[in-house]
PDB file of C-alpha atoms in Angstrom:
ATOM      1  CA  UNK A   1      40.250 100.850  56.282  1.00  0.00           C
ATOM      2  CA  UNK A   2      38.907 102.134  59.554  1.00  0.00           C
ATOM      3  CA  UNK A   3      35.224 102.454  60.367  1.00  0.00           C
ATOM      4  CA  UNK A   4      35.535 106.237  60.490  1.00  0.00           C
ATOM      5  CA  UNK A   5      37.080 106.304  57.002  1.00  0.00           C
ATOM      6  CA  UNK A   6      34.321 104.061  55.602  1.00  0.00           C
ATOM      7  CA  UNK A   7      31.670 106.336  57.118  1.00  0.00           C
ATOM      8  CA  UNK A   8      33.423 109.387  55.670  1.00  0.00           C
ATOM      9  CA  UNK A   9      33.636 107.811  52.214  1.00  0.00           C
ATOM     10  CA  UNK A  10      29.955 106.793  52.211  1.00  0.00           C
ATOM     11  CA  UNK A  11      28.944 110.247  53.396  1.00  0.00           C
ATOM     12  CA  UNK A  12      31.088 111.894  50.703  1.00  0.00           C
ATOM     13  CA  UNK A  13      29.389 109.737  48.107  1.00  0.00           C
ATOM     14  CA  UNK A  14      26.109 111.558  48.787  1.00  0.00           C
ATOM     15  CA  UNK A  15      25.868 114.201  46.053  1.00  0.00           C
ATOM     16  CA  UNK A  16      24.871 117.101  48.330  1.00  0.00           C
ATOM     17  CA  UNK A  17      27.736 116.557  50.753  1.00  0.00           C
ATOM     18  CA  UNK A  18      31.331 117.548  49.984  1.00  0.00           C
ATOM     19  CA  UNK A  19      34.120 115.490  51.577  1.00  0.00           C
ATOM     20  CA  UNK A  20      35.329 118.578  53.488  1.00  0.00           C
ATOM     21  CA  UNK A  21      31.933 118.801  55.205  1.00  0.00           C
ATOM     22  CA  UNK A  22      32.017 115.201  56.436  1.00  0.00           C
ATOM     23  CA  UNK A  23      34.352 116.064  59.340  1.00  0.00           C
ATOM     24  CA  UNK A  24      31.942 118.744  60.471  1.00  0.00           C
ATOM     25  CA  UNK A  25      29.011 116.323  60.270  1.00  0.00           C
ATOM     26  CA  UNK A  26      30.894 113.786  62.406  1.00  0.00           C
ATOM     27  CA  UNK A  27      31.460 116.278  65.222  1.00  0.00           C
ATOM     28  CA  UNK A  28      27.971 117.740  65.135  1.00  0.00           C
ATOM     29  CA  UNK A  29      26.514 115.203  67.657  1.00  0.00           C
ATOM     30  CA  UNK A  30      29.263 116.046  70.078  1.00  0.00           C
ATOM     31  CA  UNK A  31      28.763 119.766  69.562  1.00  0.00           C
ATOM     32  CA  UNK A  32      25.003 119.342  70.124  1.00  0.00           C
ATOM     33  CA  UNK A  33      25.537 117.449  73.428  1.00  0.00           C
ATOM     34  CA  UNK A  34      28.119 119.995  74.575  1.00  0.00           C
ATOM     35  CA  UNK A  35      25.760 122.848  73.795  1.00  0.00           C
ATOM     36  CA  UNK A  36      22.821 121.101  75.501  1.00  0.00           C
ATOM     37  CA  UNK A  37      24.712 120.575  78.755  1.00  0.00           C
ATOM     38  CA  UNK A  38      26.858 123.718  78.749  1.00  0.00           C
ATOM     39  CA  UNK A  39      25.448 126.616  76.793  1.00  0.00           C
ATOM     40  CA  UNK A  40      21.750 126.059  77.457  1.00  0.00           C
ATOM     41  CA  UNK A  41      22.150 125.893  81.285  1.00  0.00           C
ATOM     42  CA  UNK A  42      24.264 129.033  81.150  1.00  0.00           C
ATOM     43  CA  UNK A  43      21.633 130.839  79.061  1.00  0.00           C
ATOM     44  CA  UNK A  44      18.869 129.678  81.397  1.00  0.00           C
ATOM     45  CA  UNK A  45      20.897 130.827  84.405  1.00  0.00           C
ATOM     46  CA  UNK A  46      21.460 134.189  82.693  1.00  0.00           C
ATOM     47  CA  UNK A  47      17.717 134.472  82.127  1.00  0.00           C
ATOM     48  CA  UNK A  48      16.918 133.702  85.787  1.00  0.00           C
ATOM     49  CA  UNK A  49      19.412 136.320  86.964  1.00  0.00           C
ATOM     50  CA  UNK A  50      17.163 139.006  85.398  1.00  0.00           C
ATOM     51  CA  UNK A  51      14.027 137.815  87.165  1.00  0.00           C
ATOM     52  CA  UNK A  52      12.587 137.719  90.672  1.00  0.00           C
ATOM     53  CA  UNK A  53      12.586 133.952  90.478  1.00  0.00           C
ATOM     54  CA  UNK A  54      11.727 132.085  93.661  1.00  0.00           C
ATOM     55  CA  UNK A  55      10.454 128.467  94.146  1.00  0.00           C
ATOM     56  CA  UNK A  56       6.904 129.933  94.501  1.00  0.00           C
ATOM     57  CA  UNK A  57       6.875 131.588  91.091  1.00  0.00           C
ATOM     58  CA  UNK A  58       9.538 129.843  88.955  1.00  0.00           C
ATOM     59  CA  UNK A  59       7.731 126.524  88.954  1.00  0.00           C
ATOM     60  CA  UNK A  60       4.184 127.935  88.840  1.00  0.00           C
ATOM     61  CA  UNK A  61       2.003 128.058  85.806  1.00  0.00           C
ATOM     62  CA  UNK A  62       4.641 127.492  83.126  1.00  0.00           C
ATOM     63  CA  UNK A  63       5.856 124.415  81.319  1.00  0.00           C
ATOM     64  CA  UNK A  64       9.192 122.765  81.570  1.00  0.00           C
ATOM     65  CA  UNK A  65      12.294 124.975  81.257  1.00  0.00           C
ATOM     66  CA  UNK A  66      10.408 128.266  81.398  1.00  0.00           C
ATOM     67  CA  UNK A  67      10.530 131.081  83.923  1.00  0.00           C
ATOM     68  CA  UNK A  68       7.006 130.293  85.187  1.00  0.00           C
ATOM     69  CA  UNK A  69       5.434 133.361  86.742  1.00  0.00           C
ATOM     70  CA  UNK A  70       8.760 135.048  87.574  1.00  0.00           C
ATOM     71  CA  UNK A  71       8.887 138.585  86.261  1.00  0.00           C
ATOM     72  CA  UNK A  72      11.692 140.548  84.627  1.00  0.00           C
ATOM     73  CA  UNK A  73      13.513 142.853  87.103  1.00  0.00           C
ATOM     74  CA  UNK A  74      16.418 144.009  84.920  1.00  0.00           C
ATOM     75  CA  UNK A  75      19.707 144.475  86.747  1.00  0.00           C
ATOM     76  CA  UNK A  76      18.100 144.582  90.182  1.00  0.00           C
ATOM     77  CA  UNK A  77      19.652 141.274  91.296  1.00  0.00           C
ATOM     78  CA  UNK A  78      23.131 142.337  90.189  1.00  0.00           C
ATOM     79  CA  UNK A  79      22.735 145.675  92.001  1.00  0.00           C
ATOM     80  CA  UNK A  80      21.608 143.883  95.162  1.00  0.00           C
ATOM     81  CA  UNK A  81      24.485 141.453  95.025  1.00  0.00           C
ATOM     82  CA  UNK A  82      27.147 144.047  94.345  1.00  0.00           C
ATOM     83  CA  UNK A  83      25.892 146.259  97.168  1.00  0.00           C
ATOM     84  CA  UNK A  84      25.828 143.371  99.634  1.00  0.00           C
ATOM     85  CA  UNK A  85      28.752 143.328 102.038  1.00  0.00           C
ATOM     86  CA  UNK A  86      28.508 139.560 102.364  1.00  0.00           C
ATOM     87  CA  UNK A  87      29.224 139.193  98.669  1.00  0.00           C
ATOM     88  CA  UNK A  88      32.493 141.193  98.877  1.00  0.00           C
ATOM     89  CA  UNK A  89      33.492 139.329 102.019  1.00  0.00           C
ATOM     90  CA  UNK A  90      32.810 136.069 100.205  1.00  0.00           C
ATOM     91  CA  UNK A  91      34.773 137.151  97.132  1.00  0.00           C
ATOM     92  CA  UNK A  92      37.720 138.371  99.195  1.00  0.00           C
ATOM     93  CA  UNK A  93      37.761 135.152 101.261  1.00  0.00           C
ATOM     94  CA  UNK A  94      37.647 133.133  98.041  1.00  0.00           C
ATOM     95  CA  UNK A  95      40.629 134.902  96.484  1.00  0.00           C
ATOM     96  CA  UNK A  96      42.562 134.612  99.787  1.00  0.00           C
ATOM     97  CA  UNK A  97      41.772 130.901  99.826  1.00  0.00           C
ATOM     98  CA  UNK A  98      42.953 130.553  96.222  1.00  0.00           C
ATOM     99  CA  UNK A  99      46.224 132.331  96.969  1.00  0.00           C
ATOM    100  CA  UNK A 100      47.070 130.585 100.248  1.00  0.00           C
ATOM    101  CA  UNK A 101      46.070 127.103  99.118  1.00  0.00           C
ATOM    102  CA  UNK A 102      48.015 127.555  95.900  1.00  0.00           C
ATOM    103  CA  UNK A 103      51.198 128.410  97.767  1.00  0.00           C
ATOM    104  CA  UNK A 104      50.738 125.282  99.882  1.00  0.00           C
ATOM    105  CA  UNK A 105      49.949 123.046  96.938  1.00  0.00           C
ATOM    106  CA  UNK A 106      52.937 124.247  94.930  1.00  0.00           C
ATOM    107  CA  UNK A 107      55.270 123.953  97.920  1.00  0.00           C
ATOM    108  CA  UNK A 108      54.166 120.486  98.867  1.00  0.00           C
ATOM    109  CA  UNK A 109      53.900 119.234  95.256  1.00  0.00           C
ATOM    110  CA  UNK A 110      57.355 120.530  94.331  1.00  0.00           C
ATOM    111  CA  UNK A 111      58.943 119.229  97.548  1.00  0.00           C
ATOM    112  CA  UNK A 112      57.492 115.761  97.228  1.00  0.00           C
ATOM    113  CA  UNK A 113      58.325 115.589  93.491  1.00  0.00           C
ATOM    114  CA  UNK A 114      61.960 116.489  94.219  1.00  0.00           C
ATOM    115  CA  UNK A 115      62.121 113.701  96.799  1.00  0.00           C
ATOM    116  CA  UNK A 116      60.572 110.950  94.645  1.00  0.00           C
ATOM    117  CA  UNK A 117      62.803 111.845  91.649  1.00  0.00           C
ATOM    118  CA  UNK A 118      65.991 111.916  93.673  1.00  0.00           C
ATOM    119  CA  UNK A 119      68.200 108.964  92.741  1.00  0.00           C
ATOM    120  CA  UNK A 120      69.373 108.597  96.329  1.00  0.00           C
ATOM    121  CA  UNK A 121      65.845 107.831  97.526  1.00  0.00           C
ATOM    122  CA  UNK A 122      65.220 104.073  97.632  1.00  0.00           C
ATOM    123  CA  UNK A 123      61.863 102.798  96.481  1.00  0.00           C
ATOM    124  CA  UNK A 124      61.045 106.022  94.694  1.00  0.00           C
ATOM    125  CA  UNK A 125      58.798 104.273  92.164  1.00  0.00           C
ATOM    126  CA  UNK A 126      56.828 102.649  94.952  1.00  0.00           C
ATOM    127  CA  UNK A 127      56.441 106.018  96.652  1.00  0.00           C
ATOM    128  CA  UNK A 128      55.154 107.577  93.411  1.00  0.00           C
ATOM    129  CA  UNK A 129      52.438 104.937  93.187  1.00  0.00           C
ATOM    130  CA  UNK A 130      51.404 105.593  96.796  1.00  0.00           C
ATOM    131  CA  UNK A 131      51.280 109.342  96.222  1.00  0.00           C
ATOM    132  CA  UNK A 132      48.401 109.138  93.818  1.00  0.00           C
ATOM    133  CA  UNK A 133      46.208 107.027  96.089  1.00  0.00           C
ATOM    134  CA  UNK A 134      44.297 110.079  97.404  1.00  0.00           C
ATOM    135  CA  UNK A 135      43.173 110.769  93.820  1.00  0.00           C
ATOM    136  CA  UNK A 136      41.286 107.470  93.777  1.00  0.00           C
ATOM    137  CA  UNK A 137      39.217 108.306  96.827  1.00  0.00           C
ATOM    138  CA  UNK A 138      35.902 110.147  96.607  1.00  0.00           C
ATOM    139  CA  UNK A 139      36.456 113.814  97.532  1.00  0.00           C
ATOM    140  CA  UNK A 140      33.605 113.794 100.053  1.00  0.00           C
ATOM    141  CA  UNK A 141      35.148 110.762 101.805  1.00  0.00           C
ATOM    142  CA  UNK A 142      38.534 112.517 102.154  1.00  0.00           C
ATOM    143  CA  UNK A 143      36.856 115.760 103.306  1.00  0.00           C
ATOM    144  CA  UNK A 144      34.858 113.915 105.918  1.00  0.00           C
ATOM    145  CA  UNK A 145      38.053 112.324 107.276  1.00  0.00           C
ATOM    146  CA  UNK A 146      39.723 115.770 107.497  1.00  0.00           C
ATOM    147  CA  UNK A 147      36.604 117.180 109.135  1.00  0.00           C
ATOM    148  CA  UNK A 148      37.047 114.554 111.867  1.00  0.00           C
ATOM    149  CA  UNK A 149      40.750 115.446 112.193  1.00  0.00           C
ATOM    150  CA  UNK A 150      39.860 119.100 112.710  1.00  0.00           C
ATOM    151  CA  UNK A 151      36.966 118.350 114.989  1.00  0.00           C
ATOM    152  CA  UNK A 152      36.529 121.038 117.628  1.00  0.00           C
ATOM    153  CA  UNK A 153      36.087 118.239 120.208  1.00  0.00           C
ATOM    154  CA  UNK A 154      38.996 117.193 122.316  1.00  0.00           C
ATOM    155  CA  UNK A 155      39.201 113.777 120.619  1.00  0.00           C
ATOM    156  CA  UNK A 156      39.912 115.348 117.193  1.00  0.00           C
ATOM    157  CA  UNK A 157      43.316 114.253 115.917  1.00  0.00           C
ATOM    158  CA  UNK A 158      44.522 117.870 115.528  1.00  0.00           C
ATOM    159  CA  UNK A 159      43.508 118.687 119.075  1.00  0.00           C
ATOM    160  CA  UNK A 160      45.112 115.517 120.397  1.00  0.00           C
ATOM    161  CA  UNK A 161      48.330 116.478 118.637  1.00  0.00           C
ATOM    162  CA  UNK A 162      48.213 119.943 120.213  1.00  0.00           C
ATOM    163  CA  UNK A 163      47.589 118.402 123.643  1.00  0.00           C
ATOM    164  CA  UNK A 164      50.578 116.076 123.108  1.00  0.00           C
ATOM    165  CA  UNK A 165      52.698 119.139 122.326  1.00  0.00           C
ATOM    166  CA  UNK A 166      51.479 120.795 125.504  1.00  0.00           C
ATOM    167  CA  UNK A 167      49.205 123.377 123.817  1.00  0.00           C
ATOM    168  CA  UNK A 168      45.542 123.928 124.450  1.00  0.00           C
ATOM    169  CA  UNK A 169      42.768 122.654 122.229  1.00  0.00           C
ATOM    170  CA  UNK A 170      41.340 124.729 119.394  1.00  0.00           C
ATOM    171  CA  UNK A 171      37.732 125.077 118.318  1.00  0.00           C
ATOM    172  CA  UNK A 172      38.796 124.537 114.719  1.00  0.00           C
ATOM    173  CA  UNK A 173      35.445 124.851 113.032  1.00  0.00           C
ATOM    174  CA  UNK A 174      34.034 127.554 115.317  1.00  0.00           C
ATOM    175  CA  UNK A 175      36.822 130.131 114.844  1.00  0.00           C
ATOM    176  CA  UNK A 176      37.182 131.931 111.519  1.00  0.00           C
ATOM    177  CA  UNK A 177      40.894 131.678 110.835  1.00  0.00           C
ATOM    178  CA  UNK A 178      41.244 128.228 112.423  1.00  0.00           C
ATOM    179  CA  UNK A 179      38.515 126.986 110.074  1.00  0.00           C
ATOM    180  CA  UNK A 180      40.179 128.799 107.156  1.00  0.00           C
ATOM    181  CA  UNK A 181      43.449 127.021 107.988  1.00  0.00           C
ATOM    182  CA  UNK A 182      41.617 123.721 108.066  1.00  0.00           C
ATOM    183  CA  UNK A 183      40.132 124.463 104.613  1.00  0.00           C
ATOM    184  CA  UNK A 184      43.651 125.109 103.254  1.00  0.00           C
ATOM    185  CA  UNK A 185      45.165 121.952 104.656  1.00  0.00           C
ATOM    186  CA  UNK A 186      42.368 119.831 103.241  1.00  0.00           C
ATOM    187  CA  UNK A 187      42.521 121.544  99.855  1.00  0.00           C
ATOM    188  CA  UNK A 188      46.286 120.977  99.756  1.00  0.00           C
ATOM    189  CA  UNK A 189      45.795 117.304 100.493  1.00  0.00           C
ATOM    190  CA  UNK A 190      43.197 116.932  97.738  1.00  0.00           C
ATOM    191  CA  UNK A 191      45.288 118.680  95.087  1.00  0.00           C
ATOM    192  CA  UNK A 192      48.856 117.669  95.799  1.00  0.00           C
ATOM    193  CA  UNK A 193      48.776 114.343  93.829  1.00  0.00           C
ATOM    194  CA  UNK A 194      47.953 116.244  90.648  1.00  0.00           C
ATOM    195  CA  UNK A 195      50.742 118.771  91.319  1.00  0.00           C
ATOM    196  CA  UNK A 196      53.236 115.948  92.052  1.00  0.00           C
ATOM    197  CA  UNK A 197      52.359 114.097  88.844  1.00  0.00           C
ATOM    198  CA  UNK A 198      52.828 117.183  86.673  1.00  0.00           C
ATOM    199  CA  UNK A 199      56.009 118.190  88.474  1.00  0.00           C
ATOM    200  CA  UNK A 200      57.548 114.727  88.378  1.00  0.00           C
ATOM    201  CA  UNK A 201      56.902 114.537  84.664  1.00  0.00           C
ATOM    202  CA  UNK A 202      58.525 117.938  84.167  1.00  0.00           C
ATOM    203  CA  UNK A 203      61.534 117.029  86.367  1.00  0.00           C
ATOM    204  CA  UNK A 204      62.187 113.857  84.365  1.00  0.00           C
ATOM    205  CA  UNK A 205      62.484 115.952  81.190  1.00  0.00           C
ATOM    206  CA  UNK A 206      65.167 118.219  82.597  1.00  0.00           C
ATOM    207  CA  UNK A 207      68.394 117.325  80.676  1.00  0.00           C
ATOM    208  CA  UNK A 208      71.079 115.808  82.900  1.00  0.00           C
ATOM    209  CA  UNK A 209      73.623 117.664  80.876  1.00  0.00           C
ATOM    210  CA  UNK A 210      72.400 120.995  82.320  1.00  0.00           C
ATOM    211  CA  UNK A 211      72.964 119.799  85.885  1.00  0.00           C
ATOM    212  CA  UNK A 212      76.326 118.301  84.978  1.00  0.00           C
ATOM    213  CA  UNK A 213      77.436 121.517  83.318  1.00  0.00           C
ATOM    214  CA  UNK A 214      76.314 123.526  86.384  1.00  0.00           C
ATOM    215  CA  UNK A 215      78.212 121.173  88.693  1.00  0.00           C
ATOM    216  CA  UNK A 216      81.336 121.626  86.588  1.00  0.00           C
ATOM    217  CA  UNK A 217      80.926 125.376  87.047  1.00  0.00           C
ATOM    218  CA  UNK A 218      80.839 124.819  90.829  1.00  0.00           C
ATOM    219  CA  UNK A 219      77.085 125.330  91.357  1.00  0.00           C
ATOM    220  CA  UNK A 220      75.752 123.815  94.563  1.00  0.00           C
ATOM    221  CA  UNK A 221      72.408 122.090  95.044  1.00  0.00           C
ATOM    222  CA  UNK A 222      70.401 125.291  95.683  1.00  0.00           C
ATOM    223  CA  UNK A 223      72.082 127.120  92.844  1.00  0.00           C
ATOM    224  CA  UNK A 224      71.221 124.283  90.451  1.00  0.00           C
ATOM    225  CA  UNK A 225      67.682 124.206  91.825  1.00  0.00           C
ATOM    226  CA  UNK A 226      67.054 127.935  91.288  1.00  0.00           C
ATOM    227  CA  UNK A 227      68.933 128.341  87.985  1.00  0.00           C
ATOM    228  CA  UNK A 228      68.397 124.952  86.297  1.00  0.00           C
ATOM    229  CA  UNK A 229      65.538 123.023  87.805  1.00  0.00           C
ATOM    230  CA  UNK A 230      62.980 125.806  88.390  1.00  0.00           C
ATOM    231  CA  UNK A 231      63.316 127.450  84.935  1.00  0.00           C
ATOM    232  CA  UNK A 232      62.972 123.999  83.342  1.00  0.00           C
ATOM    233  CA  UNK A 233      59.732 123.092  85.147  1.00  0.00           C
ATOM    234  CA  UNK A 234      58.227 126.547  85.306  1.00  0.00           C
ATOM    235  CA  UNK A 235      55.733 126.246  82.488  1.00  0.00           C
ATOM    236  CA  UNK A 236      54.279 122.815  83.453  1.00  0.00           C
ATOM    237  CA  UNK A 237      54.009 123.888  87.070  1.00  0.00           C
ATOM    238  CA  UNK A 238      52.401 127.166  86.038  1.00  0.00           C
ATOM    239  CA  UNK A 239      49.880 125.260  83.919  1.00  0.00           C
ATOM    240  CA  UNK A 240      49.030 122.928  86.821  1.00  0.00           C
ATOM    241  CA  UNK A 241      48.814 125.896  89.192  1.00  0.00           C
ATOM    242  CA  UNK A 242      46.293 127.688  87.005  1.00  0.00           C
ATOM    243  CA  UNK A 243      44.099 124.578  86.844  1.00  0.00           C
ATOM    244  CA  UNK A 244      44.253 123.908  90.578  1.00  0.00           C
ATOM    245  CA  UNK A 245      43.664 127.612  91.341  1.00  0.00           C
ATOM    246  CA  UNK A 246      40.502 127.471  89.255  1.00  0.00           C
ATOM    247  CA  UNK A 247      39.450 124.372  91.169  1.00  0.00           C
ATOM    248  CA  UNK A 248      40.096 126.200  94.471  1.00  0.00           C
ATOM    249  CA  UNK A 249      37.996 129.127  93.264  1.00  0.00           C
ATOM    250  CA  UNK A 250      35.104 126.728  92.684  1.00  0.00           C
ATOM    251  CA  UNK A 251      35.603 124.811  95.933  1.00  0.00           C
ATOM    252  CA  UNK A 252      32.249 123.981  97.552  1.00  0.00           C
ATOM    253  CA  UNK A 253      32.515 120.682  99.408  1.00  0.00           C
ATOM    254  CA  UNK A 254      35.204 121.646 101.901  1.00  0.00           C
ATOM    255  CA  UNK A 255      33.562 124.736 103.417  1.00  0.00           C
ATOM    256  CA  UNK A 256      30.059 123.295 103.165  1.00  0.00           C
ATOM    257  CA  UNK A 257      30.907 119.975 104.763  1.00  0.00           C
ATOM    258  CA  UNK A 258      33.113 121.518 107.447  1.00  0.00           C
ATOM    259  CA  UNK A 259      30.850 124.277 108.786  1.00  0.00           C
ATOM    260  CA  UNK A 260      28.820 125.652 105.844  1.00  0.00           C
ATOM    261  CA  UNK A 261      31.231 128.583 105.492  1.00  0.00           C
ATOM    262  CA  UNK A 262      30.982 129.563 109.096  1.00  0.00           C
ATOM    263  CA  UNK A 263      31.227 130.787 111.685  1.00  0.00           C
ATOM    264  CA  UNK A 264      28.509 133.346 111.003  1.00  0.00           C
ATOM    265  CA  UNK A 265      29.060 133.079 107.194  1.00  0.00           C
ATOM    266  CA  UNK A 266      32.506 134.615 107.501  1.00  0.00           C
ATOM    267  CA  UNK A 267      34.256 131.833 105.604  1.00  0.00           C
ATOM    268  CA  UNK A 268      31.676 131.418 102.831  1.00  0.00           C
ATOM    269  CA  UNK A 269      33.503 130.884  99.548  1.00  0.00           C
ATOM    270  CA  UNK A 270      31.725 132.391  96.585  1.00  0.00           C
ATOM    271  CA  UNK A 271      30.065 129.147  95.415  1.00  0.00           C
ATOM    272  CA  UNK A 272      28.785 128.369  98.932  1.00  0.00           C
ATOM    273  CA  UNK A 273      27.474 131.938  99.193  1.00  0.00           C
ATOM    274  CA  UNK A 274      25.610 131.666  95.880  1.00  0.00           C
ATOM    275  CA  UNK A 275      24.256 128.192  96.751  1.00  0.00           C
ATOM    276  CA  UNK A 276      22.894 129.329 100.127  1.00  0.00           C
ATOM    277  CA  UNK A 277      21.284 132.442  98.678  1.00  0.00           C
ATOM    278  CA  UNK A 278      19.585 130.342  96.010  1.00  0.00           C
ATOM    279  CA  UNK A 279      18.537 127.191  97.858  1.00  0.00           C
ATOM    280  CA  UNK A 280      18.486 128.060 101.571  1.00  0.00           C
ATOM    281  CA  UNK A 281      17.066 131.553 101.275  1.00  0.00           C
ATOM    282  CA  UNK A 282      15.074 130.828  98.052  1.00  0.00           C
ATOM    283  CA  UNK A 283      16.541 133.786  96.156  1.00  0.00           C
ATOM    284  CA  UNK A 284      17.020 132.082  92.800  1.00  0.00           C
ATOM    285  CA  UNK A 285      17.495 135.360  90.934  1.00  0.00           C
ATOM    286  CA  UNK A 286      20.239 136.614  93.228  1.00  0.00           C
ATOM    287  CA  UNK A 287      21.808 133.186  93.372  1.00  0.00           C
ATOM    288  CA  UNK A 288      22.006 133.097  89.595  1.00  0.00           C
ATOM    289  CA  UNK A 289      23.536 136.579  89.549  1.00  0.00           C
ATOM    290  CA  UNK A 290      26.178 135.531  92.084  1.00  0.00           C
ATOM    291  CA  UNK A 291      27.133 132.467  90.108  1.00  0.00           C
ATOM    292  CA  UNK A 292      27.433 134.473  86.861  1.00  0.00           C
ATOM    293  CA  UNK A 293      29.614 137.046  88.563  1.00  0.00           C
ATOM    294  CA  UNK A 294      31.755 134.211  89.823  1.00  0.00           C
ATOM    295  CA  UNK A 295      31.998 132.784  86.302  1.00  0.00           C
ATOM    296  CA  UNK A 296      33.053 136.222  85.015  1.00  0.00           C
ATOM    297  CA  UNK A 297      35.831 136.448  87.666  1.00  0.00           C
ATOM    298  CA  UNK A 298      37.178 132.959  87.111  1.00  0.00           C
ATOM    299  CA  UNK A 299      36.998 133.424  83.322  1.00  0.00           C
ATOM    300  CA  UNK A 300      39.023 136.648  83.578  1.00  0.00           C
ATOM    301  CA  UNK A 301      41.471 134.955  85.907  1.00  0.00           C
ATOM    302  CA  UNK A 302      41.997 132.021  83.521  1.00  0.00           C
ATOM    303  CA  UNK A 303      42.349 134.275  80.491  1.00  0.00           C
ATOM    304  CA  UNK A 304      44.802 136.590  82.205  1.00  0.00           C
ATOM    305  CA  UNK A 305      47.039 133.777  83.425  1.00  0.00           C
ATOM    306  CA  UNK A 306      47.052 131.930  80.109  1.00  0.00           C
ATOM    307  CA  UNK A 307      47.849 135.225  78.375  1.00  0.00           C
ATOM    308  CA  UNK A 308      50.524 136.415  80.774  1.00  0.00           C
ATOM    309  CA  UNK A 309      51.957 132.913  81.188  1.00  0.00           C
ATOM    310  CA  UNK A 310      52.114 132.556  77.369  1.00  0.00           C
ATOM    311  CA  UNK A 311      50.685 129.058  77.742  1.00  0.00           C
ATOM    312  CA  UNK A 312      48.851 129.315  74.441  1.00  0.00           C
ATOM    313  CA  UNK A 313      52.033 130.025  72.467  1.00  0.00           C
ATOM    314  CA  UNK A 314      52.254 127.834  69.451  1.00  0.00           C
ATOM    315  CA  UNK A 315      48.526 126.979  69.350  1.00  0.00           C
ATOM    316  CA  UNK A 316      47.965 129.133  66.282  1.00  0.00           C
ATOM    317  CA  UNK A 317      50.853 127.436  64.549  1.00  0.00           C
ATOM    318  CA  UNK A 318      49.392 123.942  64.948  1.00  0.00           C
TER     319      UNK A 318
END
């Protein structure tokens, strides 16, 4: 008898506790910890977003986890944020970053997965083990390496490559769209191992009989790819895409480490924008409002994609 079963039997032996309630009692500690580290910070953030909280008043006079001397200002922070052009520029840049980086991640992940699952490729298993190496490196380490590659100086690897090709150097981190391109390449590098793992798993589950039947019907490689392979891996790739898109929406390290969302705040993704408003300009109330608006957008995005992608089908039947 397992330890869990013995605990359940002993708890059920207590007169006031029914056996059906034991399972709930066992998960209560986990629920409490989850609530303490998820719901309470969100509620506190929500409270701050309705105040004029700044470092000078939030930590003055009150005890721990209070609003100090900050006063209630209603929806003033939300109105200020939604009427700020920098907020809409940040939100638009964020969605553009999500869309462009997602296309790159899917393209690279699918392409690499097709290569390492092809029977004609020698050493495919070894290649698969190498592909996940970037996942074992700290993100800030990888981002720092890429920041050096896209250095605006002449010795940056990207500029050296351009010079070798006969083109001029680019001030990668000082020009808006050059920096945005650098963000995308780095995000693609960080996320492609996850996309490859999911896609490889999906490709291995595609029945060989489908490909053989299509070949008998005279279908070429591209016809089999579009009519057999893609439909078979669509749902796993869609699931991975939604997760990585959500991660892109919350991306902070790349723009902040590269050039703090510059130049001139033009490339500030929404999380960087909220962080700088809160901690560099000491507008805690507005920073909280920005973060909650971001949470609302990403929540709606996740719900819509799960709903439209029918990824939750069968959950209610479990």
